C-alpha positions as CSV (number, residue, x, y, z in Angstrom):
1,L,-79.0,133.5,35.1
2,D,-80.6,132.6,31.1
3,L,-76.9,132.8,30.3
4,R,-75.7,130.5,33.1
5,R,-78.8,128.1,32.6
6,H,-78.1,128.2,28.8
7,Q,-74.5,126.9,29.7
8,L,-75.0,124.5,31.9
9,T,-77.8,122.5,29.3
10,T,-74.8,123.1,26.3
11,V,-74.7,119.7,25.0
12,R,-71.2,119.0,23.6
13,T,-70.0,117.6,20.7
14,P,-67.2,114.5,20.8
15,H,-64.7,117.0,19.3
16,D,-65.4,119.2,21.7
17,L,-65.1,116.7,24.2
18,N,-61.9,115.6,23.4
19,S,-60.2,119.0,22.8
20,M,-61.3,120.4,26.2
21,K,-58.6,120.0,29.5
22,M,-60.5,118.5,32.1
23,K,-59.8,119.9,35.4
24,R,-60.3,118.7,39.0
25,T,-61.9,120.2,41.8
26,P,-59.9,120.2,44.9
27,V,-61.7,118.8,47.6
28,R,-61.3,120.6,51.5
29,A,-59.6,118.5,54.1
30,D,-62.1,120.2,56.2
31,H,-65.0,118.2,54.1
32,L,-63.5,115.1,55.2
33,D,-64.8,115.4,58.9
34,E,-68.5,117.1,57.9
35,G,-70.0,113.9,59.1
36,K,-69.2,110.3,59.7
37,N,-71.3,109.3,56.6
38,S,-69.8,111.9,54.0
39,S,-67.8,110.1,52.0
40,I,-65.6,111.1,48.6
41,G,-65.6,108.3,46.0
42,G,-66.9,105.5,47.9
43,V,-64.4,106.0,51.2
44,T,-65.7,106.6,54.2
45,P,-63.6,108.4,56.8
46,N,-64.1,105.2,59.0
47,K,-62.4,103.4,56.4
48,K,-59.8,105.7,55.4
49,R,-58.5,105.4,59.2
50,Q,-58.4,101.7,58.9
51,I,-56.2,101.7,55.7
52,N,-54.4,104.7,57.2
53,N,-53.7,102.0,60.0
54,R,-53.0,99.3,58.4
55,E,-50.4,101.0,56.4
56,T,-48.7,102.3,59.4
57,T,-48.8,98.7,61.2
58,C,-47.0,97.6,57.8
59,S,-44.3,100.1,57.6
60,S,-42.9,100.7,61.6
61,S,-41.0,97.9,61.7
62,S,-37.5,99.3,60.1
63,D,-36.9,101.2,56.5
64,D,-36.4,97.9,55.2
65,Q,-39.0,95.1,56.2
66,P,-42.2,97.0,55.2
67,C,-44.3,94.8,57.5
68,A,-43.9,93.9,61.3
69,V,-46.1,90.7,61.4
70,L,-46.8,88.1,58.9
71,H,-49.4,85.8,58.4
72,L,-48.1,82.3,57.3
73,N,-50.1,78.9,55.9
74,V,-47.8,76.2,57.1
75,G,-48.8,72.8,55.2
76,G,-52.8,74.2,55.7
77,D,-52.6,75.8,59.1
78,L,-52.8,79.5,59.3
79,T,-51.0,81.5,61.9
80,A,-48.7,84.7,62.8
81,V,-45.3,85.5,63.5
82,L,-43.4,89.1,64.0
83,R,-40.5,89.0,60.9
84,R,-38.0,89.4,63.3
85,T,-38.3,86.3,64.6
86,L,-38.2,84.7,61.2
87,T,-35.1,86.7,60.4
88,S,-33.6,86.3,63.9
89,I,-30.8,83.8,62.2
90,E,-28.2,85.7,60.5
91,D,-27.5,84.1,56.7
92,S,-29.9,81.3,56.9
93,M,-32.4,80.6,54.0
94,L,-35.4,81.5,56.3
95,A,-33.9,84.6,57.0
96,S,-33.3,85.5,53.3
97,R,-36.7,84.8,52.2
98,F,-38.2,86.4,54.7
99,S,-36.6,89.7,54.4
100,G,-38.7,91.7,52.9
101,R,-36.9,91.4,49.5
102,W,-38.5,89.2,48.1
103,D,-42.4,89.4,49.7
104,D,-44.2,89.7,45.9
105,S,-42.3,86.7,44.4
106,L,-42.8,84.1,47.7
107,E,-45.9,81.4,47.2
108,K,-48.9,82.7,48.9
109,D,-52.4,81.1,49.3
110,R,-55.5,82.6,48.1
111,D,-55.8,84.9,51.2
112,G,-52.8,86.1,50.3
113,N,-50.8,84.6,53.7
114,F,-47.4,83.4,52.7
115,F,-47.4,79.6,51.9
116,I,-44.6,77.1,53.7
117,D,-44.9,73.9,52.9
118,Q,-44.2,72.2,56.1
119,P,-45.7,70.6,58.7
120,L,-47.1,72.8,61.4
121,E,-46.2,70.3,64.1
122,L,-42.7,70.3,62.9
123,F,-42.8,74.7,62.1
124,Q,-44.3,75.8,64.7
125,P,-41.8,74.7,67.5
126,M,-38.8,76.2,65.9
127,I,-40.8,79.7,66.1
128,N,-41.6,78.5,69.4
129,Y,-37.5,78.8,70.4
130,L,-37.0,82.1,68.6
131,R,-39.7,83.2,70.3
132,A,-38.2,81.8,73.6
133,K,-34.8,83.2,72.5
134,S,-35.8,86.6,71.8
135,C,-36.5,87.2,75.6
136,E,-33.9,85.2,77.0
137,T,-32.2,86.7,80.6
138,S,-29.7,85.4,82.6
139,L,-32.3,84.9,85.6
140,A,-34.3,82.5,84.0
141,P,-33.5,79.1,82.6
142,S,-31.7,78.7,79.4
143,V,-33.9,77.5,76.1
144,T,-33.8,74.4,74.9
145,S,-33.6,73.0,71.6
146,P,-36.8,71.5,70.6
147,E,-37.0,67.5,70.9
148,F,-39.8,64.9,70.1
149,E,-40.6,61.8,72.0
150,S,-40.7,60.0,68.3
151,E,-37.2,59.7,66.5
152,I,-38.6,59.9,63.5
153,K,-39.9,63.5,64.1
154,N,-36.6,64.4,65.6
155,R,-35.0,63.2,62.5
156,D,-37.6,65.2,60.3
157,F,-37.3,68.0,62.6
158,I,-33.5,68.3,62.0
159,R,-33.8,67.7,58.3
160,M,-35.9,70.6,58.2
161,V,-33.6,73.0,60.1
162,E,-30.8,72.1,58.3
163,Y,-33.2,72.8,55.0
164,F,-34.1,76.8,56.2
165,G,-30.2,76.6,57.3
166,M,-31.2,77.7,60.8
167,T,-29.1,74.7,62.7
168,P,-26.5,77.7,64.0
169,G,-29.3,79.1,66.0
170,I,-31.6,76.3,66.7
171,Y,-28.6,74.0,67.8
172,P,-26.1,76.4,69.0
173,V,-22.1,75.8,69.6
174,V,-20.0,78.6,71.9
175,M,-16.6,79.2,72.4
176,E,-15.7,78.5,76.4
177,M,-12.0,78.7,77.8
178,C,-11.0,76.1,80.3
179,R,-7.4,77.1,80.6
180,G,-6.2,80.1,81.2
181,E,-7.1,83.8,82.3
182,L,-9.8,85.6,80.6
183,D,-8.9,88.9,80.9
184,M,-6.4,87.8,78.3
185,A,-8.2,86.7,75.4
186,R,-11.8,87.4,73.7
187,I,-13.9,85.1,72.5
188,S,-16.3,85.9,69.5
189,G,-20.2,84.3,70.2
190,H,-22.4,83.6,66.7
191,P,-22.4,83.7,64.0
192,N,-18.6,84.3,64.3
193,L,-16.8,81.9,66.5
194,D,-13.5,83.5,67.1
195,I,-10.4,83.9,69.5
196,V,-8.0,86.4,69.9
197,S,-5.4,85.4,72.8
198,N,-2.6,87.0,74.3
199,A,-1.4,84.2,76.2
200,W,-1.1,80.6,75.8
201,S,-4.5,79.0,76.6
202,T,-7.0,76.5,75.8
203,F,-10.5,76.5,75.1
204,T,-13.9,74.0,74.0
205,L,-16.2,74.2,71.6
206,E,-19.2,73.6,73.5
207,R,-23.4,72.9,72.8
208,R,-25.7,74.8,74.5
209,G,-29.1,73.6,74.7
210,H,-29.3,70.5,72.8
211,K,-27.8,66.8,73.1
212,R,-26.3,66.8,69.3
213,P,-22.4,66.0,69.1
214,I,-20.3,67.6,67.6
215,T,-18.7,65.7,64.8
216,S,-16.5,67.6,62.5
217,F,-15.4,71.2,62.2
218,S,-12.4,73.7,60.4
219,V,-10.1,76.5,61.7
220,I,-9.0,79.1,60.0
221,L,-5.6,80.3,61.1
222,G,-4.6,83.6,62.0
223,K,-1.6,85.0,63.3
224,V,-0.5,82.4,66.0
225,E,2.8,81.6,67.8
226,E,1.4,77.7,68.9
227,F,-1.2,76.0,67.8
228,R,-2.9,72.7,68.6
229,I,-6.1,71.4,67.6
230,G,-8.2,68.7,68.9
231,W,-10.6,67.2,71.5
232,V,-11.0,66.2,74.7
233,R,-13.0,64.3,77.2
234,T,-16.0,65.5,78.5
235,G,-16.7,65.0,82.6
236,H,-12.7,64.7,83.2
237,F,-10.7,67.1,80.6
238,V,-13.3,69.7,81.1
239,K,-14.8,70.8,84.9
240,K,-13.8,74.4,85.4
241,L,-11.9,77.1,84.3
242,R,-8.2,76.7,85.4
243,P,-5.9,79.8,85.1
244,G,-2.2,79.5,85.6
245,H,0.0,77.5,83.1
246,H,-1.1,73.8,82.3
247,K,0.3,71.7,78.5
248,G,-2.9,72.0,76.4
249,V,-4.5,69.6,73.8
250,G,-3.0,66.5,73.2
251,E,-0.4,67.0,76.1
252,E,-2.7,66.7,79.2
253,K,-4.7,63.5,80.0
254,F,-8.1,62.3,78.0
255,S,-7.0,64.7,75.3
256,Y,-5.5,64.3,71.8
257,G,-5.2,66.1,69.0
258,L,-2.7,67.9,65.5
259,D,0.0,69.6,66.9
260,C,0.6,72.6,64.2
261,C,3.8,73.9,65.0
262,R,5.8,70.2,65.2
263,G,4.0,68.4,62.2
264,G,2.3,65.8,64.4
265,L,-0.2,64.4,66.3
266,L,-0.3,64.3,70.1
267,Y,-2.7,61.5,72.6
268,E,-1.7,62.2,76.2
269,G,1.7,64.1,75.3
270,S,2.7,60.7,73.1
271,F,4.0,62.4,69.8
272,T,3.7,60.7,66.3
273,K,5.3,62.4,63.5
274,L,3.1,62.9,60.2
275,D,5.4,62.7,57.1
276,G,3.0,64.8,55.0
277,M,2.7,68.0,57.1
278,C,5.3,70.4,57.3
279,P,5.3,72.7,60.0
280,T,6.3,75.6,57.6
281,H,3.2,74.9,55.8
282,I,1.2,76.4,58.6
283,E,0.9,80.2,58.1
284,E,-1.9,82.8,58.4
285,G,-4.9,81.6,56.6
286,T,-4.3,78.2,56.9
287,V,-7.5,76.2,56.6
288,I,-7.3,73.0,59.2
289,C,-10.4,70.6,58.9
290,C,-10.9,67.2,61.2
291,E,-13.5,65.3,60.5
292,N,-15.5,62.7,62.2
293,K,-13.8,63.4,65.6
294,G,-10.1,63.2,64.5
295,E,-10.9,60.2,62.1
296,R,-9.2,62.4,59.5
297,W,-7.2,65.4,59.1
298,L,-6.6,68.1,55.9
299,V,-4.6,71.1,56.0
300,N,-5.3,73.5,53.2
301,G,-7.7,70.7,51.4
302,R,-5.0,67.9,51.2
303,L,-5.3,64.6,53.9
304,V,-2.5,64.5,56.7
305,A,-3.8,62.2,58.9
306,S,-6.7,59.4,59.1
307,S,-6.8,56.6,61.6
308,I,-7.2,53.7,59.1
309,A,-3.5,55.1,57.4
310,L,-2.2,55.2,61.4
311,V,-3.8,52.4,62.0
312,E,-0.1,50.4,63.8
313,T,1.5,53.7,65.2
314,F,-1.8,56.0,66.4
315,Q,-5.4,54.0,67.6
316,L,-7.1,55.7,70.2
317,P,-7.7,53.3,73.1
318,P,-11.5,52.4,73.2
319,D,-11.6,54.1,76.3
320,L,-11.6,57.1,75.2
321,Q,-13.0,56.4,72.0
322,Q,-16.4,55.5,73.8
323,Y,-17.0,58.8,75.6
324,S,-18.1,62.3,74.5
325,L,-15.8,64.6,73.0
326,V,-15.6,68.1,72.0
327,P,-13.2,69.6,70.1
328,A,-10.8,72.0,72.2
329,F,-7.8,74.3,70.9
330,S,-4.9,75.5,72.5
331,G,-2.6,78.2,71.4
332,K,-1.5,82.1,71.3
333,G,-2.9,84.5,68.7
334,D,-6.0,84.6,66.7
335,W,-7.9,81.9,64.8
336,K,-11.9,81.0,63.8
337,V,-13.8,78.3,63.8
338,C,-16.0,77.3,60.9
339,E,-18.2,74.6,59.3
340,V,-19.1,73.1,62.2
341,E,-20.8,70.0,62.0
342,L,-23.4,68.1,64.4
343,D,-24.8,64.5,64.4
344,H,-27.6,63.5,63.2
345,E,-28.5,61.3,66.4
346,T,-29.0,63.2,69.7
347,S,-26.8,61.5,72.9
348,N,-26.9,62.1,76.4
349,Q,-23.3,61.1,77.0
350,K,-21.8,58.4,74.8
351,T,-20.5,58.3,71.4
352,T,-18.7,55.6,69.3
353,I,-16.6,56.7,66.5
354,S,-16.8,54.0,63.9
355,H,-14.1,53.7,60.8
356,A,-16.5,51.6,58.6
357,H,-17.4,53.8,56.3
358,L,-13.6,55.2,55.7
């Protein structure tokens, strides 16, 4: 007993302290449950459970998304949103920024909330739209894009949506068959607007849930036997699906477009040959771009037609220019629509094609 008491009171020199190996005594797990007030290292069992619960919440969303709920400071206002809501639009800047890979480098306020330098009155409607789309069903009214009474707010909202790369999600467009047999074609939706048609069919590119007209688009051709690309007048050409044989874009009334196989422009059956366009150059991988509702046509980046150059031979009649037009495609084979551009102004019915800036 005297020897043990002597060992406990022995004073060790600095040399002894440096040379000795420190050993940690393992703590038995049942010691943590001996009472609510017991603690180790200042952490009570209740505190430990809170920490564990918080860690579980932030790691339960998915393997590569560390936290399911994000706390945001939007222009000075606090809000919270699910990570999957912010990342629901594939390939957008917002989806990339909040994917979880860049959380440590993103701007935060002094409380650790992710900071977004936008007014909440613009950002919140975009988040609410994404929330509504996530629970959209066929039994309920379709979700419509945010609109504001103030034209200035509308423009500011569109600018913000464009900045975050959210246009395809907030202002969606869809491909629909309007001539042909549904079982003869396969249509892919956002983000890939692909068409595979086993028979001569006509499709239109329609806006969904918003009023921003389509102004420009590009098409990447796959293997096509026949192909026409152009514009049709809504409300007349596009009414309902019509099965069976049909002439296609440019041949039918209220339509005009580019005939890729013959190398010219068509308007309601009237054909105009284009000297700068050779049908033999139309092959798999060809990119055709239509700008400003048919004012300019480019094939693989080369201008082949413009409304100014063809003013004497291919002038669209005023009655077609003054109405709402949508892109249309007639063909057999496969192709992909991309680089869809929308007007920055909303429109209910009419839209005017202007040649002033060319």
